[in-house]
Coordinates of C-alpha atoms in Angstrom, one line a residue:
X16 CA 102.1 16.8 237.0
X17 CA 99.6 18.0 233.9
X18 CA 97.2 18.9 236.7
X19 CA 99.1 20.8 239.6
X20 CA 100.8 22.9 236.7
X21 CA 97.3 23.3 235.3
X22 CA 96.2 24.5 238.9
X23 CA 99.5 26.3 239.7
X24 CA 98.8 28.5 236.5
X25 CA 95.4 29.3 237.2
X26 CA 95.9 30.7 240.8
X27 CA 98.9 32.8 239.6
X28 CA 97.0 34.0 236.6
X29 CA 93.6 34.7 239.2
X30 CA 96.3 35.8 241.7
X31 CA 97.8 38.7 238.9
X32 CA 94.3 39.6 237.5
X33 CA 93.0 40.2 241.3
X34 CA 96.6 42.8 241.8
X35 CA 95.7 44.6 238.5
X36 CA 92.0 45.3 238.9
X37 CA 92.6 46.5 242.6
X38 CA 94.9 48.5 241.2
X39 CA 93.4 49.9 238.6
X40 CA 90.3 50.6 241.1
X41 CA 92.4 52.0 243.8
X42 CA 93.4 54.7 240.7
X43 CA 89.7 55.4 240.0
X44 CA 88.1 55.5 243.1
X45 CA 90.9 57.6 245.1
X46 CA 91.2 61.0 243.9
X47 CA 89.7 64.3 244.7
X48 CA 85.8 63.2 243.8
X49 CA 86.2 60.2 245.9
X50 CA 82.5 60.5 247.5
X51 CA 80.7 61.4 244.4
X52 CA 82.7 58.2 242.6
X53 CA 81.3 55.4 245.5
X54 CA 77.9 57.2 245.1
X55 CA 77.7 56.3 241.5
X56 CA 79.1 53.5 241.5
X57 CA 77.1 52.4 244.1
X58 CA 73.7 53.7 242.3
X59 CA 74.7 52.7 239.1
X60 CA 75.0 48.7 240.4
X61 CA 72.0 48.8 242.3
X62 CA 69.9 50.1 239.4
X63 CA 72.0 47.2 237.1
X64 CA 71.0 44.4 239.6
X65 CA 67.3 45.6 239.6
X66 CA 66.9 45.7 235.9
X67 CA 68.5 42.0 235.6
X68 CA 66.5 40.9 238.4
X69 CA 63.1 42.1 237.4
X70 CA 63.3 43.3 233.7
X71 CA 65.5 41.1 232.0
X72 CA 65.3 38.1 233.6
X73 CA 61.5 38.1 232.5
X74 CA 62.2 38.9 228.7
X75 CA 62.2 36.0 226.5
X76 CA 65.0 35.7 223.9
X77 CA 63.7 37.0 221.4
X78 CA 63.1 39.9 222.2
X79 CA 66.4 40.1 223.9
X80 CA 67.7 39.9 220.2
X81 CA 65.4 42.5 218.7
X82 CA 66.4 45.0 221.7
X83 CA 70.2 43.9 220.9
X84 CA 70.0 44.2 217.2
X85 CA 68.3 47.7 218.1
X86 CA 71.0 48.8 220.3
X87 CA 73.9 47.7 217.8
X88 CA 72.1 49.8 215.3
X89 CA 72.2 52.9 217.9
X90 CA 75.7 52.1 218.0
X91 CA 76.3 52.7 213.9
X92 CA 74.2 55.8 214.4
X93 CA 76.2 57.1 217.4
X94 CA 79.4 56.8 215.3
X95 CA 77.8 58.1 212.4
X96 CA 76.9 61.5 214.0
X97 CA 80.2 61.6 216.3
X98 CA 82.3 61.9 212.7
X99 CA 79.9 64.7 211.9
X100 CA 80.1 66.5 214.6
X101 CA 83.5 66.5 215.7
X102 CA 85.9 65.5 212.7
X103 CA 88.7 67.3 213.1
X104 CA 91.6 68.8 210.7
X105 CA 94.5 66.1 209.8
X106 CA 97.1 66.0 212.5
X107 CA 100.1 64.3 214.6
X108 CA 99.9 60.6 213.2
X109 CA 96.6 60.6 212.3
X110 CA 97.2 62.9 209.8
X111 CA 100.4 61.3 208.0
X112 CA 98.2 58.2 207.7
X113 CA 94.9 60.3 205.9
X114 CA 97.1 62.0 203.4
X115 CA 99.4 59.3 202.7
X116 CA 96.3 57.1 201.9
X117 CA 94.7 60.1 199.9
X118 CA 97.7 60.2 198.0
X119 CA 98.0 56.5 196.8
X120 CA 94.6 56.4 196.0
X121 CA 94.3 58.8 193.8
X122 CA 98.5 59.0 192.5
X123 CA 99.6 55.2 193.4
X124 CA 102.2 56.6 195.6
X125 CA 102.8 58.8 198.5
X126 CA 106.0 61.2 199.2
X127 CA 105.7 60.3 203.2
X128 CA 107.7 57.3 202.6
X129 CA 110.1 58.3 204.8
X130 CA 107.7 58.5 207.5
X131 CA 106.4 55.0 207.2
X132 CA 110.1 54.2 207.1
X133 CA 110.9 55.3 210.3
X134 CA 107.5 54.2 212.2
X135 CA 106.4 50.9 210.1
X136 CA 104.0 50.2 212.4
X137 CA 101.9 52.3 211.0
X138 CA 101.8 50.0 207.9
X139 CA 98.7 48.2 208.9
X140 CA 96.5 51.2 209.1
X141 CA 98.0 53.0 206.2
X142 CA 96.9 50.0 203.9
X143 CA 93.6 49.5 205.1
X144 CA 93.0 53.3 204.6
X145 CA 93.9 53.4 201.6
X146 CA 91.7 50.5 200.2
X147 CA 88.9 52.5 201.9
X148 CA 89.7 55.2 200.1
X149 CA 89.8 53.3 196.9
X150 CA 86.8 52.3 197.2
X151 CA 85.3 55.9 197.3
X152 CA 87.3 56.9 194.5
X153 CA 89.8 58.5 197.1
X154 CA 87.5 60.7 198.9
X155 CA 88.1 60.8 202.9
X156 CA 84.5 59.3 203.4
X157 CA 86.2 56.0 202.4
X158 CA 88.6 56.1 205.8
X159 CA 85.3 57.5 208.3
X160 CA 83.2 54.7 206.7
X161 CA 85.5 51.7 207.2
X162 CA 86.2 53.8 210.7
X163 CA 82.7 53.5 211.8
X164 CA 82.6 50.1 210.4
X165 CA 85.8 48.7 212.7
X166 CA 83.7 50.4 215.6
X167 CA 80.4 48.9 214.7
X168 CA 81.9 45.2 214.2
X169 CA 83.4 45.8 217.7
X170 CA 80.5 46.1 219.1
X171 CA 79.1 43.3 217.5
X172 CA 81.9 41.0 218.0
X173 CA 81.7 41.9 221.8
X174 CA 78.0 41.0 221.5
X175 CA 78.3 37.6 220.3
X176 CA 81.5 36.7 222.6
X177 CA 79.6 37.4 225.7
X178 CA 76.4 36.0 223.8
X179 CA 78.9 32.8 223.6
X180 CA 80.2 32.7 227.1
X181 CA 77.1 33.5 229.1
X182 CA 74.0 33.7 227.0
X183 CA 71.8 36.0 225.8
X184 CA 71.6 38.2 228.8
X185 CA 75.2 38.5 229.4
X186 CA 75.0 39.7 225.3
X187 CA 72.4 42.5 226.5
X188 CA 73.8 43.6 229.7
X189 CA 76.8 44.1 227.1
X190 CA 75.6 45.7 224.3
X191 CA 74.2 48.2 227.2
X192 CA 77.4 48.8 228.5
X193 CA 79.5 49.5 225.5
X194 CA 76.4 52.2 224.3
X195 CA 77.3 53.8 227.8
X196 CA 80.8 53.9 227.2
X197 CA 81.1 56.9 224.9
X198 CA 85.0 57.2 223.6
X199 CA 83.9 53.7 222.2
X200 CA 82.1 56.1 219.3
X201 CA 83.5 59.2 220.1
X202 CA 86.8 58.2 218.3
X203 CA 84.9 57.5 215.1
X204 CA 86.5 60.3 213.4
X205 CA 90.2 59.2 214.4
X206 CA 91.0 57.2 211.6
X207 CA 94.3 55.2 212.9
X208 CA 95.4 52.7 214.7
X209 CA 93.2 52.5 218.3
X210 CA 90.1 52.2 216.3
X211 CA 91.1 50.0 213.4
X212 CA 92.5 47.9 216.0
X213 CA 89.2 47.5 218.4
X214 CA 87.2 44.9 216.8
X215 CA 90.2 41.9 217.1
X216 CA 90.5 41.1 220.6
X217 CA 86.7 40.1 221.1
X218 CA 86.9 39.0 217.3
X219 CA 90.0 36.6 218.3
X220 CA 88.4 34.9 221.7
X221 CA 85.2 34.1 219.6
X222 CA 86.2 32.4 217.0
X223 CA 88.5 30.5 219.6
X224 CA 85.3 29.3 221.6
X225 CA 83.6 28.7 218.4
X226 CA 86.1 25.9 217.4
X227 CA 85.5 24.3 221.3
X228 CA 82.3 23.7 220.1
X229 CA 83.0 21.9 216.8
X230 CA 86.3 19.7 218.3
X231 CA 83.8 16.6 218.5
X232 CA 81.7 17.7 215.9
X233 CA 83.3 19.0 212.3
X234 CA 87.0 18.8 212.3
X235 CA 86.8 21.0 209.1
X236 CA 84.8 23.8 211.0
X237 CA 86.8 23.3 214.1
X238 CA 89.9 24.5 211.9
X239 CA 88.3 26.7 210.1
X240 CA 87.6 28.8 213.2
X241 CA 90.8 28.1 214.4
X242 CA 92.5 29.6 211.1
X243 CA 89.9 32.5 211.9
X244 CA 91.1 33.4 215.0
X245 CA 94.5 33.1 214.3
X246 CA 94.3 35.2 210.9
X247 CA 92.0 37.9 213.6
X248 CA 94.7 37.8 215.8
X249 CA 97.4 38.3 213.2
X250 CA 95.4 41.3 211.1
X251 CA 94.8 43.3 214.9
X252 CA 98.8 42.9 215.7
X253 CA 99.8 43.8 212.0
X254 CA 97.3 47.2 212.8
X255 CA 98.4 47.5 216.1
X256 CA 100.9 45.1 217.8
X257 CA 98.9 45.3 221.3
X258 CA 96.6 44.1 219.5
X259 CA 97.4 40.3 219.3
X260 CA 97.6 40.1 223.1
X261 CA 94.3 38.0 223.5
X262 CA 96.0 35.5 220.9
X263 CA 98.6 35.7 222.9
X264 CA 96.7 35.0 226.4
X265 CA 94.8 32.2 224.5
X266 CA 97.8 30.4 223.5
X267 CA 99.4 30.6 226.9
X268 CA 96.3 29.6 229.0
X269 CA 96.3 26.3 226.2
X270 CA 99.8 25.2 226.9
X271 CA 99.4 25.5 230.9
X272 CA 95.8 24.4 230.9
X273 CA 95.9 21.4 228.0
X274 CA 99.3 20.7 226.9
X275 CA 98.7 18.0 224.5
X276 CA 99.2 16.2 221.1
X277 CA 95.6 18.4 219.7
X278 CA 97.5 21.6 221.9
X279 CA 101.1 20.7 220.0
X280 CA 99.3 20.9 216.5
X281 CA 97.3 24.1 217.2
X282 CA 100.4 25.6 218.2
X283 CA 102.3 24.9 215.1
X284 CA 99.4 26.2 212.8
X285 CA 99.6 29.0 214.9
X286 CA 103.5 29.7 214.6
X287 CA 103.4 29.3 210.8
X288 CA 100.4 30.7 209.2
X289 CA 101.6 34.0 211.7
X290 CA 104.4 34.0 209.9
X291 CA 103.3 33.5 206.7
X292 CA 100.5 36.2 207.2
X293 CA 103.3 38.4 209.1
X294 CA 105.8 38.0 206.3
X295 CA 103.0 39.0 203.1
X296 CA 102.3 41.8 205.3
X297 CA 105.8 42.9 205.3
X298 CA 106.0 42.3 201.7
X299 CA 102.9 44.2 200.7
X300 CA 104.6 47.2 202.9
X301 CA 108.0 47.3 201.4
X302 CA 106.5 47.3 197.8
X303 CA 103.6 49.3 198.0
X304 CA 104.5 52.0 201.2
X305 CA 108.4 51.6 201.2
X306 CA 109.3 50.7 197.3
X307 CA 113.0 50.5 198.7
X308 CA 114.7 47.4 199.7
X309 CA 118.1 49.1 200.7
X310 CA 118.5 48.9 204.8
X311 CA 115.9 51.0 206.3
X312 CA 118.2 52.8 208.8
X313 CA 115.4 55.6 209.5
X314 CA 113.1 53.2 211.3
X315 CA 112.8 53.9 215.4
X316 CA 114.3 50.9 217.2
X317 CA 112.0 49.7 219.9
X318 CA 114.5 51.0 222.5
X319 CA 113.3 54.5 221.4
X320 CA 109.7 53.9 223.0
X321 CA 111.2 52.3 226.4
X322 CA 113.2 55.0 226.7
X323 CA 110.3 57.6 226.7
X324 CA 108.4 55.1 228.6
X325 CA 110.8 56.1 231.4
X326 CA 110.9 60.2 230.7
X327 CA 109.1 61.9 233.0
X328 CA 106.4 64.7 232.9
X329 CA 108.0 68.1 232.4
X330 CA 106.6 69.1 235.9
X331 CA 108.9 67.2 237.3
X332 CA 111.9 67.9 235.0
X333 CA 111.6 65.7 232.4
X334 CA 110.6 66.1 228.6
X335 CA 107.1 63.9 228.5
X336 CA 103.7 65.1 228.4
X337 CA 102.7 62.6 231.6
X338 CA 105.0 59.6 232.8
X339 CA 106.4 57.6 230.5
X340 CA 104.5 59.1 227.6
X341 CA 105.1 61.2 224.4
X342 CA 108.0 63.3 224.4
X343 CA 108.5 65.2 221.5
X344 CA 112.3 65.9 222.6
X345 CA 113.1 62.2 223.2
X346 CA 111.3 61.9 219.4
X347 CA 114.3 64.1 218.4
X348 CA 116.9 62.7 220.6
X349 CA 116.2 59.2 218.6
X350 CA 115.9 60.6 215.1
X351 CA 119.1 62.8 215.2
X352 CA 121.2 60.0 216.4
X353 CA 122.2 58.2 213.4
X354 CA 121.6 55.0 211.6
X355 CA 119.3 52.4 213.5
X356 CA 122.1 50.3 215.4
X357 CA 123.7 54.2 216.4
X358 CA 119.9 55.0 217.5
X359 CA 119.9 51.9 219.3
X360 CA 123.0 52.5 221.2
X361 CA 122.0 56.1 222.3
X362 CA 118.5 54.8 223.3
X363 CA 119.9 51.9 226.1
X364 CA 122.6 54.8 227.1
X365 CA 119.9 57.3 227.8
X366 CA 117.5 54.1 229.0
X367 CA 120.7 53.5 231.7
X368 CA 121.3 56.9 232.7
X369 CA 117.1 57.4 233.6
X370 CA 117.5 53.9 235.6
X371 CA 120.3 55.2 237.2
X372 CA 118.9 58.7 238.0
X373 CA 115.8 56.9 239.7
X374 CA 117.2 54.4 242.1
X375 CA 115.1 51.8 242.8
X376 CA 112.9 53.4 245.7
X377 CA 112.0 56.1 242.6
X378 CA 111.9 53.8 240.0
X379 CA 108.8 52.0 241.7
X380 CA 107.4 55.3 242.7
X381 CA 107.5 56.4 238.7
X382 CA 105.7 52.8 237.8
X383 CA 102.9 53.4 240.2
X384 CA 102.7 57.2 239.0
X385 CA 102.9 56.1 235.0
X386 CA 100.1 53.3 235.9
X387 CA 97.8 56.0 237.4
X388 CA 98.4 58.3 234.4
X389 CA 97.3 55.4 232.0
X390 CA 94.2 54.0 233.7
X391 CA 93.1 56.5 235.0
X392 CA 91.1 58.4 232.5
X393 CA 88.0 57.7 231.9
X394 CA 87.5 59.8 228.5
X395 CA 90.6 57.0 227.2
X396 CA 92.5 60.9 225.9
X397 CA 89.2 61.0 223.5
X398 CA 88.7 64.8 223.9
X399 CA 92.3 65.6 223.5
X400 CA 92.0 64.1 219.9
X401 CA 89.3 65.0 218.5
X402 CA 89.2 68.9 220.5
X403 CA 92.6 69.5 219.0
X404 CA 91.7 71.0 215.3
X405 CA 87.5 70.4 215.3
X406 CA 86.3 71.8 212.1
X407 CA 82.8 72.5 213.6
X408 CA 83.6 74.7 216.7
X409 CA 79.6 76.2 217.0
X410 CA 77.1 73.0 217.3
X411 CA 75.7 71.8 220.8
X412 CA 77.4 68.4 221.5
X413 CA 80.4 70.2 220.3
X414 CA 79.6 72.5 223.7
X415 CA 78.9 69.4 225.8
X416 CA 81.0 66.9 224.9
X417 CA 84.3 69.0 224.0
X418 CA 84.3 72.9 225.3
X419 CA 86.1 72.8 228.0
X420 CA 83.9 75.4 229.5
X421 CA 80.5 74.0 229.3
X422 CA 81.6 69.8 229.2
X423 CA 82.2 69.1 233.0
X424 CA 79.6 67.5 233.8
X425 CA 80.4 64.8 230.2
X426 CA 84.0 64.6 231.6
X427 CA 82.6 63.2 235.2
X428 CA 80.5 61.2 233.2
X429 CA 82.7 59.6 231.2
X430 CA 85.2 58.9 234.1
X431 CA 82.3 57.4 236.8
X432 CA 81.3 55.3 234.2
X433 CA 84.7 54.0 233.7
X434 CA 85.4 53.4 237.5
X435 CA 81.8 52.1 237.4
X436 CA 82.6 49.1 234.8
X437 CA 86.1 48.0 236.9
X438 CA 84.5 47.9 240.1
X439 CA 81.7 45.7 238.1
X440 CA 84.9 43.5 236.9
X441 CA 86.7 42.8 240.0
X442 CA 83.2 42.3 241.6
X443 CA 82.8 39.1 238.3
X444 CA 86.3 38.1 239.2
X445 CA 85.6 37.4 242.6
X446 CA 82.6 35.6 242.4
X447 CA 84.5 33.9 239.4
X448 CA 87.2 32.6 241.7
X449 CA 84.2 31.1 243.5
X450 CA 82.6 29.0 240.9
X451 CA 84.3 25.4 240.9
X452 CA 83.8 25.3 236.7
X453 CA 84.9 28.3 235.8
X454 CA 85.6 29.8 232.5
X455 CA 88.6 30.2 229.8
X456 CA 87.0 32.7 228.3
X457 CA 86.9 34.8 231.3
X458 CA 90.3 34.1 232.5
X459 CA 91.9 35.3 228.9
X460 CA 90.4 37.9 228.6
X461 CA 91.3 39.0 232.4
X462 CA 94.8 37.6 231.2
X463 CA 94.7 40.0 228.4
X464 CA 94.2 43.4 231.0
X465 CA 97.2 41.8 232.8
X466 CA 99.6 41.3 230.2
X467 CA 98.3 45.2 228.5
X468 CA 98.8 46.7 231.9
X469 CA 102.5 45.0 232.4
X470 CA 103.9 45.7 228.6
X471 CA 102.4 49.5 229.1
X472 CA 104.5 50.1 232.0
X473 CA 107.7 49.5 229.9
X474 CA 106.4 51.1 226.7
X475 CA 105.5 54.8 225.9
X476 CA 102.2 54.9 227.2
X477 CA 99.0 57.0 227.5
X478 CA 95.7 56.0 228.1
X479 CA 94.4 56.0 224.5
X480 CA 96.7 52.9 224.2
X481 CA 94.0 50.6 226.4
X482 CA 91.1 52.1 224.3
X483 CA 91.1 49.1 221.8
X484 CA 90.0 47.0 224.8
X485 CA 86.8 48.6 225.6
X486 CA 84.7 46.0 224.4
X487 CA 86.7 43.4 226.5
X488 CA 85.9 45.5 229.8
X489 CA 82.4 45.5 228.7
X490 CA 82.0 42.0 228.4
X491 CA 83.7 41.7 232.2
X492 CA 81.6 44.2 233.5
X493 CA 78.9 42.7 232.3
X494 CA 80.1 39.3 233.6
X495 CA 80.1 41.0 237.0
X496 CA 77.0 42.6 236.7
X497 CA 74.6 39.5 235.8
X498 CA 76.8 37.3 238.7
X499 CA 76.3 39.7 241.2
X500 CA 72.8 39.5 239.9
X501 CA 72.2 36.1 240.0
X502 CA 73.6 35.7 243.6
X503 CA 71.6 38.5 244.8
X504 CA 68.2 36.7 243.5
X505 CA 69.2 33.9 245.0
X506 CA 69.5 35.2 248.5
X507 CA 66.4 36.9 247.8
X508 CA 64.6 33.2 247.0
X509 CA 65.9 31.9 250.3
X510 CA 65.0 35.1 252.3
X511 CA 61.7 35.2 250.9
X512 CA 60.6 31.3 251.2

């Protein structure tokens, strides 16, 4: 029974990953550049294949690590220069979060409370702000340095997951990889939530295969990781809720994949040391942020972002900025509504009425339209962000990377390269699907894309929402790559003798 709901799961799960990434590639590859897309894809994994096949395969490992270590350091300096170059004036949320954090580093206390009361999930990132900032004595340069640093440990995370799951290569191919995909670094001088938020997932899946390896050997390291990943997994969803999803895809591929006593046990250190770390978290809000323990009646119900996760662009009539994303009148609509339970109520009615206005033929039309909107950009709504209020309008990767009059040829760039890494994904996935031992850490993190891909065609949703994930589409792209590799040399071997 253990074994055919073991097996049941996995082709479902293969089965949903497979749907996703063809979707996700039929948005990338089908649009108006269609021809110039296939040609770089096409170049770009044939020059990949022949630079695993006769350039890394020959490199011993050490100098694999000195050429990693060198390109993790590129990575520091990458973020370093994209906050001086394009930090931009406080705004939108962003903003609320940097002066709120200025504010109680320097006073004690902010007078946005009301703010944080009505989005508290913006408590995560307001705290680890403001420590930053304590640190500098409440200068900014606190928030861009502890920016960089999320970044940076990204990167690195990313390095030594794939470093775990495939070996040094897979590490390098990688490392290349995420210093190709620029809004990795680009958002440096965004200090909020996307960033803060990108080092857990990889962070979370490592020090999960970590403890595999010390089950039979220390059962005090074994926990120890174990503790790790859940605490990672805990800190990314308190910063951003999406955040948690790899925790969430490792539990779920345990139970279906080894339900047991050791499973049973992990699962209840799980449940409560989240909810101890959840509930201090909470704690250290209300008194530091809120200082209030009366009801908190301005927060936004969740209803408030499934409702504009069903507005549509105003285009086509509705009140959003692209389908199911911001709108700034459905912001309103929630806010002048009354107490939370009143908000709630007029959310669901207008959530009804939207339902009921699409039918169900329009309905599926919208979720196809709001999952094009979301995946497919490339630039992951980088240049909006930082091109909104950039202090320094005159310097030259200010002209190539944001003018919209000289940065063309950056924005096909940045978008090829992106349809370039999921073709390189569903290309691992199949070959995975292939291999008779094939493995977990693979699956969740194709899991993860899944379950991101489903919750963001509920929620609100813009394509800066998948950004913390980057790393994870590295690694898979990578995957891809040095398979497709590897298969290729070995028909190359048989050809040739």
């Amino acid at each position: 029974m253990k074994k055919l709901l073991s097996n049941s799961y996995k082709v479902i799960a293969y089965f949903a990953i497979i749907v996703v990434l063809l979707l996700i590639n039929y948005t990338h590859i089908f649009n108006a550049s269609i021809i110039k897309n296939i040609v770089f894809i096409i170049v770009g994994l044939v020059i990949a294949t022949v630079i695993n096949i006769f350039v890394i395969d020959k490199l011993k490992d050490k100098t694999i690590n000195i050429i990693i270590v060198s390109l993790i350091g590129l990575l520091m300096v990458l973020g370093i220069a994209s906050v001086f170059y394009f930090r931009v004036e406080y705004n939108w949320d962003f903003g609320w979060v940097m002066k709120s954090a200025k504010e109680i580093a320097t006073t004690g206390t902010t007078q946005n409370q009301y703010y944080f009361k009505m989005f508290p999930n913006n408590w995560g990132v307001l705290i680890i702000t403001t420590l930053s900032m304590i640190m500098t004595n409440g200068h900014e340069l606190g928030a861009y340095i502890i920016n960089i640093i999320f970044i940076l440990l990204a990167g690195i995370f990313a390095t030594l997951l794939a470093k775990k799951i495939g070996g040094n290569k897979l590490a390098l191919n990688t490392i290349l990889l995420i210093i190709g995909c620029a809004p990795l670094y680009l958002y440096a001088p965004i200090v909020y939530t996307d960033t803060m938020a990108v080092t857990f997932p990889v962070m979370t899946l490592y020090f999960w295969l970590n403890s595999n390896e010390y089950k039979e050997k220390s059962k005090k390291r074994y926990y120890a990781n174990i503790c790790m990943m859940i605490v990672s997994g805990i800190i990314g969803y308190c910063i951003k809720p999406v955040a948690g999803i790899v925790l969430v895809a490792i539990i779920i591929d345990e139970i279906f994949t080894n339900l047991n006593k050791e499973t049973l046990k992990k699962l209840c250190i799980t449940v409560l040391l989240s909810m101890l770390l959840i509930g201090s978290f909470n704690m250290i809000g209300e008194k530091v942020i809120i200082k209030d323990k009366k009801k908190n009646d301005l927060e936004m119900p969740m209803t408030h972002w499934i409702m504009m996760g069903l507005s549509l662009p105003e285009s086509e009539g509705g009140t959003s900025i692209g389908y199911g994303g911001y709108s700034q009148k459905d912001a309103d609509y929630t806010s002048e509504s009354g107490n939370y339970k009143e908000k709630k109520k007029a959310n669901i009615l207008k959530i009804k009425e939207r339902l009921k206005e699409f039918k169900v033929n329009g309905y599926i039309k919208f979720l196809f339209n709001k999952f094009n909107y979301v995946w497919n950009d490339g630039s992951y709504y980088v240049l909006n962000v930082i091109g909104w209020d950039t202090i320094n309008k005159t310097s030259l990767p200010y002209k190539i990377i944001i003018d919209y009059e000289h940065n063309e040829k950056f924005v096909h760039y940045m978008n090829y390269f992106n349809n370039y890494l999921f073709v390189a994904i569903l290309i691992g996935i199949i070959i995975e699907l292939t291999k008779k031992e094939k493995e977990q850490g693979i699956r969740i993190l194709g899991i993860s894309i899944v379950g991101i891909a489903m919750f963001l065609l509920i929620w609100e949703a813009r394509s800066r929402y998948i950004y913390f994930l980057i790393p994870v589409f590295c690694i898979l792209s990578a995957y891809g790559i040095l398979q497709m590799s590897k298969y290729i040399k070995n028909k190359l071997k048989k050809y040739l003798t």
